[in-house]
Tab-separated table of C-alpha atoms and ligand atoms in Angstrom:
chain	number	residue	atom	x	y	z
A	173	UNK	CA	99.664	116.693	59.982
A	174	UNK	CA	100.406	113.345	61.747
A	175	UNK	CA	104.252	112.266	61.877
A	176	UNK	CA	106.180	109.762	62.665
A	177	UNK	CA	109.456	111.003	65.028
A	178	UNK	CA	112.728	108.862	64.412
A	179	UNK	CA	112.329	106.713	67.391
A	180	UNK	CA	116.058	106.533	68.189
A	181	UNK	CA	115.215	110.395	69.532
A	182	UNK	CA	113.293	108.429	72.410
A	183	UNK	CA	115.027	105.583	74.094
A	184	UNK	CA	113.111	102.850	75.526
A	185	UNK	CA	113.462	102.793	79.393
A	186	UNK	CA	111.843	100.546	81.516
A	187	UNK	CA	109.170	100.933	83.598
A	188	UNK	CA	110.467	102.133	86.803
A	189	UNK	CA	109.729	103.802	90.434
A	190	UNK	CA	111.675	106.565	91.785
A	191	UNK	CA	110.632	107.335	95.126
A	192	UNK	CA	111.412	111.248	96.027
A	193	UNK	CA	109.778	111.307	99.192
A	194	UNK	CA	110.043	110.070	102.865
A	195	UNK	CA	105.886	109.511	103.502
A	196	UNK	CA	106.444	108.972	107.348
A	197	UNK	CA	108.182	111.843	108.055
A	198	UNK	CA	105.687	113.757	105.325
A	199	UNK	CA	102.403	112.716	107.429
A	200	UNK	CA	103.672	113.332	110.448
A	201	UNK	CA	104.613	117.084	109.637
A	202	UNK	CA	101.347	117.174	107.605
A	203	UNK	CA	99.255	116.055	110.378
A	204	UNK	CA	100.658	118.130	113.112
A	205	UNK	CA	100.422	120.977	110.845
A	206	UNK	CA	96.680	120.439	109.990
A	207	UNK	CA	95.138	119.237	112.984
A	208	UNK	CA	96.581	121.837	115.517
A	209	UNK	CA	95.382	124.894	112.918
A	210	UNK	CA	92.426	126.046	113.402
A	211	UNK	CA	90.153	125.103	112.143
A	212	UNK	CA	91.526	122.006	111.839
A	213	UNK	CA	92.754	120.561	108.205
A	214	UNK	CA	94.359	117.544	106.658
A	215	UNK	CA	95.614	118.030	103.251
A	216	UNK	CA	94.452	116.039	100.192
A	217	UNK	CA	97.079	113.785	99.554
A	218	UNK	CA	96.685	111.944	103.439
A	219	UNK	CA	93.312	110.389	101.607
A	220	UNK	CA	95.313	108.366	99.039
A	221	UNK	CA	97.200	105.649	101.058
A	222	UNK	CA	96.827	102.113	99.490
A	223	UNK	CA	93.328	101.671	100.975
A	224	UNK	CA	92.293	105.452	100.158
A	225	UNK	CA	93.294	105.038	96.699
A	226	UNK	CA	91.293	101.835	95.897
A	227	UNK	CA	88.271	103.773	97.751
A	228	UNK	CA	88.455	106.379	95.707
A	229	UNK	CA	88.559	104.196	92.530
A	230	UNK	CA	85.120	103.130	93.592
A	231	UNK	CA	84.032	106.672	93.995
A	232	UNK	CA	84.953	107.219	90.104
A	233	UNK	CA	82.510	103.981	89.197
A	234	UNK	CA	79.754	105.508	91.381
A	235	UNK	CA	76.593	106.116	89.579
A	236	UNK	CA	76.272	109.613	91.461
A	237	UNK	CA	79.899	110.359	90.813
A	238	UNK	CA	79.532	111.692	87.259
A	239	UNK	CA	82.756	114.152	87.267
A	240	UNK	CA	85.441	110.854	86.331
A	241	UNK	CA	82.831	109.796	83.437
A	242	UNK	CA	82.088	113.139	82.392
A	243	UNK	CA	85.582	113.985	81.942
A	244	UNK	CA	86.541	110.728	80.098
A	245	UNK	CA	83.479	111.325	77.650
A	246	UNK	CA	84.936	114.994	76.822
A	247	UNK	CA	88.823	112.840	76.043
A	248	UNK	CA	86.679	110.179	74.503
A	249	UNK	CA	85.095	113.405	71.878
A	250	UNK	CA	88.427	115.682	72.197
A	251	UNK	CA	91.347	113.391	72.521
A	252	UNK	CA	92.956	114.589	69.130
A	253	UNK	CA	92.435	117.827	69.306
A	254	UNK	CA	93.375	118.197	72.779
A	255	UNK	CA	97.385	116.998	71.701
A	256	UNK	CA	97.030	118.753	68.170
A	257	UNK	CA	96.394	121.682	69.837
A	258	UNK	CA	99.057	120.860	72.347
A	259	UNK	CA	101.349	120.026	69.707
A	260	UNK	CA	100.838	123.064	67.870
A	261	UNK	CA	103.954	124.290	65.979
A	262	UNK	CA	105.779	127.504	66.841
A	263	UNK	CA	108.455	129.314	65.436
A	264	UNK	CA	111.481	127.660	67.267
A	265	UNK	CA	109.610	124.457	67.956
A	266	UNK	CA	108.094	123.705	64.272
A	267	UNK	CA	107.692	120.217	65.125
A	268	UNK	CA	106.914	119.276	68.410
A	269	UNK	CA	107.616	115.678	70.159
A	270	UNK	CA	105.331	115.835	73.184
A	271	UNK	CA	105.912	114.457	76.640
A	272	UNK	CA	103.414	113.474	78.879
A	273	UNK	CA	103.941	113.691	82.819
A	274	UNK	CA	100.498	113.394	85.075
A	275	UNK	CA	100.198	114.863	88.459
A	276	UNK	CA	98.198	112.808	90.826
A	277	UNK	CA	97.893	109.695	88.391
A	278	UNK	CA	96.293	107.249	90.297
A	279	UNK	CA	96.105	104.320	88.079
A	280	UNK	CA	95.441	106.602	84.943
A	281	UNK	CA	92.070	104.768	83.831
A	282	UNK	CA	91.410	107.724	81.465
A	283	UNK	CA	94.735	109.005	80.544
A	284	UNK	CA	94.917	106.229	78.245
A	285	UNK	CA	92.931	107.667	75.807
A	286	UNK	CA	95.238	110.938	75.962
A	287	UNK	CA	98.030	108.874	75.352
A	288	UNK	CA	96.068	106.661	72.687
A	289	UNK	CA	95.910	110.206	71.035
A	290	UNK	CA	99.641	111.047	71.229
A	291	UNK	CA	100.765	107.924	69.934
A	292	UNK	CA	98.702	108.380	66.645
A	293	UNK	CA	100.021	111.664	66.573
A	294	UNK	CA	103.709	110.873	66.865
A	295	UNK	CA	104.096	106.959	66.716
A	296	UNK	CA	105.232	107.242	70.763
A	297	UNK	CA	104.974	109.282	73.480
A	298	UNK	CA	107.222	108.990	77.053
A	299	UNK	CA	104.480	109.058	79.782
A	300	UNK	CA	105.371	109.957	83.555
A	301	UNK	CA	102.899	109.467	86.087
A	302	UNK	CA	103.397	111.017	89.450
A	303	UNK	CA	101.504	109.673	92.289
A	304	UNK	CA	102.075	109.225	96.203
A	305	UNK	CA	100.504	105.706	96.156
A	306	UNK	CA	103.074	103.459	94.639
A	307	UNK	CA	100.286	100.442	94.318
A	308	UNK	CA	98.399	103.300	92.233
A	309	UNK	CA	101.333	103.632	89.955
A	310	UNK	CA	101.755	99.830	89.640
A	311	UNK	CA	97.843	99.793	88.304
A	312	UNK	CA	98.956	102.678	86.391
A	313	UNK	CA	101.963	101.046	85.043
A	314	UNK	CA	99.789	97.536	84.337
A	315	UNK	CA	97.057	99.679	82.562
A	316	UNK	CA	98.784	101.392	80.100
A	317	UNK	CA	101.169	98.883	79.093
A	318	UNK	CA	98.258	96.533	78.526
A	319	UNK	CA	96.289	99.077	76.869
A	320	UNK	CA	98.322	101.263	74.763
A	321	UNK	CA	101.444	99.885	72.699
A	322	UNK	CA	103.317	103.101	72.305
A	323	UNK	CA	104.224	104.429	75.558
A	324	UNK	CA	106.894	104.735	77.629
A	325	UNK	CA	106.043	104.921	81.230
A	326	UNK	CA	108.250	106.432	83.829
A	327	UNK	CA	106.666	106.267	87.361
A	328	UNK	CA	107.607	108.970	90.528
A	329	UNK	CA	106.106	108.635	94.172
A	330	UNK	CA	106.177	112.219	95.578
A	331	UNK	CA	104.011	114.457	96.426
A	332	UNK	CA	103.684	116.994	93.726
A	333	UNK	CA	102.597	119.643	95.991
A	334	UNK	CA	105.649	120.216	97.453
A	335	UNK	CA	108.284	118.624	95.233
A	336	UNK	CA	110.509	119.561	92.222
A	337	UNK	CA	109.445	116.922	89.356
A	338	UNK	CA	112.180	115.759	87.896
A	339	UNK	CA	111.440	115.702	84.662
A	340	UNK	CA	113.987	114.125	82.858
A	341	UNK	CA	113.100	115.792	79.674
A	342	UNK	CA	114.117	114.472	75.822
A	343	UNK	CA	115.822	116.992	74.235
A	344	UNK	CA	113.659	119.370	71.944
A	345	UNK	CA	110.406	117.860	73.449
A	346	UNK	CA	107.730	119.393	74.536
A	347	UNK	CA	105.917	119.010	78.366
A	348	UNK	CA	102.223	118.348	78.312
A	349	UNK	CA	101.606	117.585	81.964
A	350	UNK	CA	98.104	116.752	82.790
A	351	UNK	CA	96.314	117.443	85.970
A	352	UNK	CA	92.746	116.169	85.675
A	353	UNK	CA	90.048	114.771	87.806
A	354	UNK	CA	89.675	118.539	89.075
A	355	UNK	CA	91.924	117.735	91.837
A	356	UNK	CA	92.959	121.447	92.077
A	357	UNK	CA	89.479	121.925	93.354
A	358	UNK	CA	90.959	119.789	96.631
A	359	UNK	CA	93.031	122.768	97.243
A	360	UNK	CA	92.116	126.068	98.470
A	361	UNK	CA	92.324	129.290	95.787
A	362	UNK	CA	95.622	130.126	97.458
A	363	UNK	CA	97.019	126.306	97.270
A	364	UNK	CA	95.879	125.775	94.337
A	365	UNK	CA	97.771	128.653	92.988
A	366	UNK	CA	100.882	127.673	94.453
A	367	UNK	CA	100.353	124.137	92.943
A	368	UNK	CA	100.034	125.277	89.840
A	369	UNK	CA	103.220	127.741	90.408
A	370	UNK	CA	105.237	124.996	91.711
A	371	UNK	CA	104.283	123.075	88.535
A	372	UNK	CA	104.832	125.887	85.960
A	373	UNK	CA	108.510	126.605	87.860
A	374	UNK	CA	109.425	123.270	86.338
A	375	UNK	CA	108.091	123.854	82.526
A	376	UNK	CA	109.577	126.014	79.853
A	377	UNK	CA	107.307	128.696	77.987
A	378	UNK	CA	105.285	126.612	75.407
A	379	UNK	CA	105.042	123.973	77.274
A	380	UNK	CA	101.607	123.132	78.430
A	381	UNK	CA	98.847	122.331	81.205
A	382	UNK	CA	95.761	120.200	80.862
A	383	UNK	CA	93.318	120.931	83.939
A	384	UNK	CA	90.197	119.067	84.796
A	385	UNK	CA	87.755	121.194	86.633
A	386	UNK	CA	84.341	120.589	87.959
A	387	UNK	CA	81.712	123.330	87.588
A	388	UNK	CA	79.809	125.218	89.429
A	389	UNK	CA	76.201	124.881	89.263
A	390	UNK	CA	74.295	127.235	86.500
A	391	UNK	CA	71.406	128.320	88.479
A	392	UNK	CA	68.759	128.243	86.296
A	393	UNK	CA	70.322	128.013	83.019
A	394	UNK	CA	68.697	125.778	81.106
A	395	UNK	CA	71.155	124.149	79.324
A	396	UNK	CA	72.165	122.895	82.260
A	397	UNK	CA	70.539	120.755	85.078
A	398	UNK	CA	73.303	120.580	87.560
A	399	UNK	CA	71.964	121.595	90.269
A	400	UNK	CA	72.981	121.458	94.239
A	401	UNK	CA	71.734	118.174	94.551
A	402	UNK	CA	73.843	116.754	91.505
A	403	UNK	CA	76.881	117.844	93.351
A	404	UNK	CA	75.628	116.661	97.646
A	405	UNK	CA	74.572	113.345	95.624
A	406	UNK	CA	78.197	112.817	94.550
A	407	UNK	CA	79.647	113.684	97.365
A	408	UNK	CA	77.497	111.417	99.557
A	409	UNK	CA	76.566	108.380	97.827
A	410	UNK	CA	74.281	106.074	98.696
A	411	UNK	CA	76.343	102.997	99.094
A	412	UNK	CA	78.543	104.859	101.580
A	413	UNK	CA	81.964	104.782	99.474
A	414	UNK	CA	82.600	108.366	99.964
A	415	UNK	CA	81.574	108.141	103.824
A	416	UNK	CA	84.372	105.268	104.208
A	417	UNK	CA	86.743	106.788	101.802
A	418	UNK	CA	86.539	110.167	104.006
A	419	UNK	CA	86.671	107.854	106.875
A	420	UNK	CA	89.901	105.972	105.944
A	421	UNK	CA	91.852	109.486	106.599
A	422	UNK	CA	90.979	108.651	110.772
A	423	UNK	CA	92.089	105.034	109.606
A	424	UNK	CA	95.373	106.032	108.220
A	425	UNK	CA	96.451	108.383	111.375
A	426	UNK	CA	95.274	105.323	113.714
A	427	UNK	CA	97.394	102.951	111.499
A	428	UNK	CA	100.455	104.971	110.774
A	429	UNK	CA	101.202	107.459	114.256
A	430	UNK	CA	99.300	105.243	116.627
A	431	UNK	CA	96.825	107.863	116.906
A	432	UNK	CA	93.279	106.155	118.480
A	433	UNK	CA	89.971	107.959	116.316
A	434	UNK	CA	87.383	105.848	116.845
A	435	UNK	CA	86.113	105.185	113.812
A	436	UNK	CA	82.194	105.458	115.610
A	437	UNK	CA	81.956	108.028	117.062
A	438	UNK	CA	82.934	110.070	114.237
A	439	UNK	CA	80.358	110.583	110.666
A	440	UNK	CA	80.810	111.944	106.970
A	441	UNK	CA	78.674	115.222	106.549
A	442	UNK	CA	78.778	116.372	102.546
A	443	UNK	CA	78.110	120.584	102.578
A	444	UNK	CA	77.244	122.782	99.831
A	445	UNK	CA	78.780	126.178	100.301
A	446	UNK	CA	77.690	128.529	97.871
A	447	UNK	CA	79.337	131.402	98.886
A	448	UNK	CA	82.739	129.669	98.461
A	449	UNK	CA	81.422	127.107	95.469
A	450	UNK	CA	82.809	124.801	97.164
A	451	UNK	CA	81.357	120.855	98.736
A	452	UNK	CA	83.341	120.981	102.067
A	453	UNK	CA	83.675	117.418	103.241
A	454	UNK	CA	83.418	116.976	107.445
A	455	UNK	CA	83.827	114.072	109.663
A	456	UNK	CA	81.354	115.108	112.779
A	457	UNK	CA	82.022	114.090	116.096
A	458	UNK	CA	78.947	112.622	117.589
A	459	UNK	CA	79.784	112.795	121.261
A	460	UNK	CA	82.453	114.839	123.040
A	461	UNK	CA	86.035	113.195	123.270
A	462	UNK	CA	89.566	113.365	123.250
A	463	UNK	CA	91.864	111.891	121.150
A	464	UNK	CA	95.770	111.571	121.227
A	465	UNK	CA	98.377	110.898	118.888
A	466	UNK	CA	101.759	110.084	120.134
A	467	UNK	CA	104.862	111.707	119.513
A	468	UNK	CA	106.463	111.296	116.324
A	469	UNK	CA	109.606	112.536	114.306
A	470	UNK	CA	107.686	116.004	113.884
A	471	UNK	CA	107.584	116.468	117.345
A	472	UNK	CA	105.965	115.215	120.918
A	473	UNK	CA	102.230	113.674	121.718
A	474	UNK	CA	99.215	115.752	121.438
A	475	UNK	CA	95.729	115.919	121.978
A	476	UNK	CA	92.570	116.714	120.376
A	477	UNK	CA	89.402	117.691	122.077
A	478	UNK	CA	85.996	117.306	120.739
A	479	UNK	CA	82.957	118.534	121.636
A	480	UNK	CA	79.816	116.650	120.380
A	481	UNK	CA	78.884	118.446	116.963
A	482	UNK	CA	82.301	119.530	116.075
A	483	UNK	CA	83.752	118.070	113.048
A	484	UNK	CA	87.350	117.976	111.360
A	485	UNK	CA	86.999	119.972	107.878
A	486	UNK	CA	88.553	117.078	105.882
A	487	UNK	CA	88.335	117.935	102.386
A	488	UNK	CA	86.584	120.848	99.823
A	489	UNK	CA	85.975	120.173	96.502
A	490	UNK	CA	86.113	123.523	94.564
A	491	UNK	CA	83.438	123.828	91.589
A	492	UNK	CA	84.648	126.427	88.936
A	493	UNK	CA	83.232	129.443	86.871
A	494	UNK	CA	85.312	129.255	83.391
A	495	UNK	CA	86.491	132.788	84.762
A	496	UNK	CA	87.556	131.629	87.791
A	497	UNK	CA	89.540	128.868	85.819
A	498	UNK	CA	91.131	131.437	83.843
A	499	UNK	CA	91.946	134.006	87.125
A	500	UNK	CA	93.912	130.423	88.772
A	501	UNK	CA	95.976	130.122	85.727
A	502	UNK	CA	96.878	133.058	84.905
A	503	UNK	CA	97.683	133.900	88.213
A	504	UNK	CA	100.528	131.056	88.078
A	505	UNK	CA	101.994	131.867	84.619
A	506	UNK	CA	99.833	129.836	82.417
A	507	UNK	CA	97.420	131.530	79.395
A	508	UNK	CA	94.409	129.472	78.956
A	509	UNK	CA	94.091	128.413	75.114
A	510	UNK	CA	91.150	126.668	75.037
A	511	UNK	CA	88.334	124.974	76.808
A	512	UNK	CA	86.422	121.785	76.294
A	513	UNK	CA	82.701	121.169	77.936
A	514	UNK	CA	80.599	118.075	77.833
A	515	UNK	CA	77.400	119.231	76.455
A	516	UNK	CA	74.798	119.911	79.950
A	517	UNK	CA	77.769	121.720	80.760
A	518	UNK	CA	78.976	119.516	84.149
A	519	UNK	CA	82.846	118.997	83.559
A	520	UNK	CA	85.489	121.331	81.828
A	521	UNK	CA	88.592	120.639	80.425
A	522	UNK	CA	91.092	123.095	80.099
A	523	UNK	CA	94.693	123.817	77.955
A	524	UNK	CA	96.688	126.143	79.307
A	525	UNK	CA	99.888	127.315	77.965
A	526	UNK	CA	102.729	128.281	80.051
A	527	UNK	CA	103.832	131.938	79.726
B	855	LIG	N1	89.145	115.240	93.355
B	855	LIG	C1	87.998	114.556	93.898
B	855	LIG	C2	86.828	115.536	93.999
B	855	LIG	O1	86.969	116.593	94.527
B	855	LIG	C3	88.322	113.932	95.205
B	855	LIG	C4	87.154	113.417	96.016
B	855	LIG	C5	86.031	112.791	95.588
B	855	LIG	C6	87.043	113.484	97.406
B	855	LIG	N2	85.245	112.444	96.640
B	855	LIG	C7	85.835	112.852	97.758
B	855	LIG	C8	87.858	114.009	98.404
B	855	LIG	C9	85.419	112.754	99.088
B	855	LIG	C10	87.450	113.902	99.725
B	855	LIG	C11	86.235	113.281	100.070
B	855	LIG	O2	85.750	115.256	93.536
């Protein structure tokens, strides 16, 4: 039953942005790390400097991009169940007052309808977005206050990955933190675990986890037409959004450690591999070079050496088996309680519950 908490129990605080990171120093370790391993890696957050981040909003409004419109249909269908059944009463906690905090906002075009959702539930909701863009979080900030009276927001820059959230709970509320947009599927099955670890370190039992995942092709099922070409089509669209998006991550090393990629000589490749259900995302070299980035405050100059064919792995995109959602989370302390699917069976959106 819907009710109304006394709203003195949740102060009104500005919106705000608390920075917990230093990005320089961040890429620079990052990139060191990543491009000296072999093979050679970035990790996911380098895509989503202030360029990467309004690339990949165009990625979510592709036509061949159907994971972002899939997953805001199934919140469109499931919003109120999704934060009843969040909210659901337990012995200590007969009431709950839930909190939301997002990893990886962006500029939270679909969490609005969660937190549409929680305000009808309990009249307001506090909403903390964590991002490593701060002109994300602005958008994020705009969008939400525009869109949905009700909610608090509290913005962070830091990189979730690594960091302790702080959390700045209410006392006696609940966490619902959201991770959707199957960004776990960026990380590998070991990352992702520790992700999700990191997270669930910093959330008391009860509290819970919303995770968007994409899934893995049904071969042959029939209620289902996702097929390998679905998922090479929206990784490698035709207007070439993904290929400059993918691109930008050269951009940003050129831009912010001197580093000299040229930009030509270097194209986006999409890959289906099966046996890992996974789209790996490559930028090819297409003639042998060398490239040098300069020393930096993780260390002295370096060079890279390409020969023609070689790419940098730049990104994988993870597609899941619901069992394979359920093996992540449990494996990091969470119980899954219940799973949401649009109907051909493309998206799923899962509730876990910490343990
Ligand atoms: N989380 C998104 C996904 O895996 C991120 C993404 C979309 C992406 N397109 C990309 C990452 C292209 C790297 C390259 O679908």
């Amino acid at each position: 039953m819907p009710f109304t908490p006394a709203v003195s129990e949740l102060p009104e605080i500005a919106p705000d942005i608390v920075i917990a990171s230093n990005p320089a120093e961040a890429i620079a370790g990052e990139v060191r790390a990543g491009l000296t391993s072999i093979p050679k890696t970035l990790s996911p957050w380098l895509f989503y400097d202030e360029t990467g981040s309004r690339l990949f909003e165009q990625i979510t409004e592709l036509p061949e991009y159907y994971l972002t419109r899939t997953e805001r249909a199934i919140f469109h269908t499931h919003a109120d169940e999704i934060i009843a059944e969040a909210s659901r009463p337990t012995g200590n906690d007969p009431a709950p007052i839930l909190t939301l905090i997002e990893l990886g906002a962006g500029t939270a075009t679909k969490t609005g309808i969660l937190l549409a959702a929680a305000v009808r539930r309990q009249g307001r909701v506090v909403y903390q977005p964590v991002d490593v863009s701060v002109t994300a979080l602005e958008a994020a900030t705009e969008n939400i206050r525009a869109n949905v009276p009700g909610v608090t927001v509290r913005c962070q820059v830091a990189d979730y990955t690594t960091q302790a959230l702080p959390l700045n709970r209410l006392p006696n509320t609940r966490t619902l933190a959201l991770y959707i947009g199957s960004s776990i599927g960026n990380f590998s099955p070991d990352d992702a675990r520790d992700v999700l670890r990191n997270l669930r370190a910093q959330l008391l039992p009860g509290d819970t986890l919303l995770l968007g995942t994409d899934l893995a092709p049904l071969n042959g099922a029939s209620s289902s037409t996702k097929d390998e070409s679905t998922l090479l089509a929206a990784y490698n669209d035709d207007a070439g959004v993904t290929a400059a998006f993918n691109s930008n991550v050269l951009a940003r090393l050129n831009r912010e450690l001197g580093a000299n990629f040229n930009l030509n000589r270097f194209i986006h490749k999409a890959i289906w591999n099966s046996e890992e259900s996974r789209i790996e995302m490559h930028l090819e070299s297409l003639v042998p070079q060398r490239v040098h980035i300069p020393e930096n405050t993780s260390g002295s100059a370096f060079t890279l050496d390409f020969a023609a064919g070689e790419s940098i792995h730049t990104e994988n995109s993870y597609k899941f088996t619901p069992a394979r959602v359920e093996r992540l989370l449990t494996s990091s302390g969470f119980t899954l309680t219940r799973q949401w699917q649009d109907p051909q069976h493309f998206f799923a959106v899962n509730l876990a519950t910490a343990v």
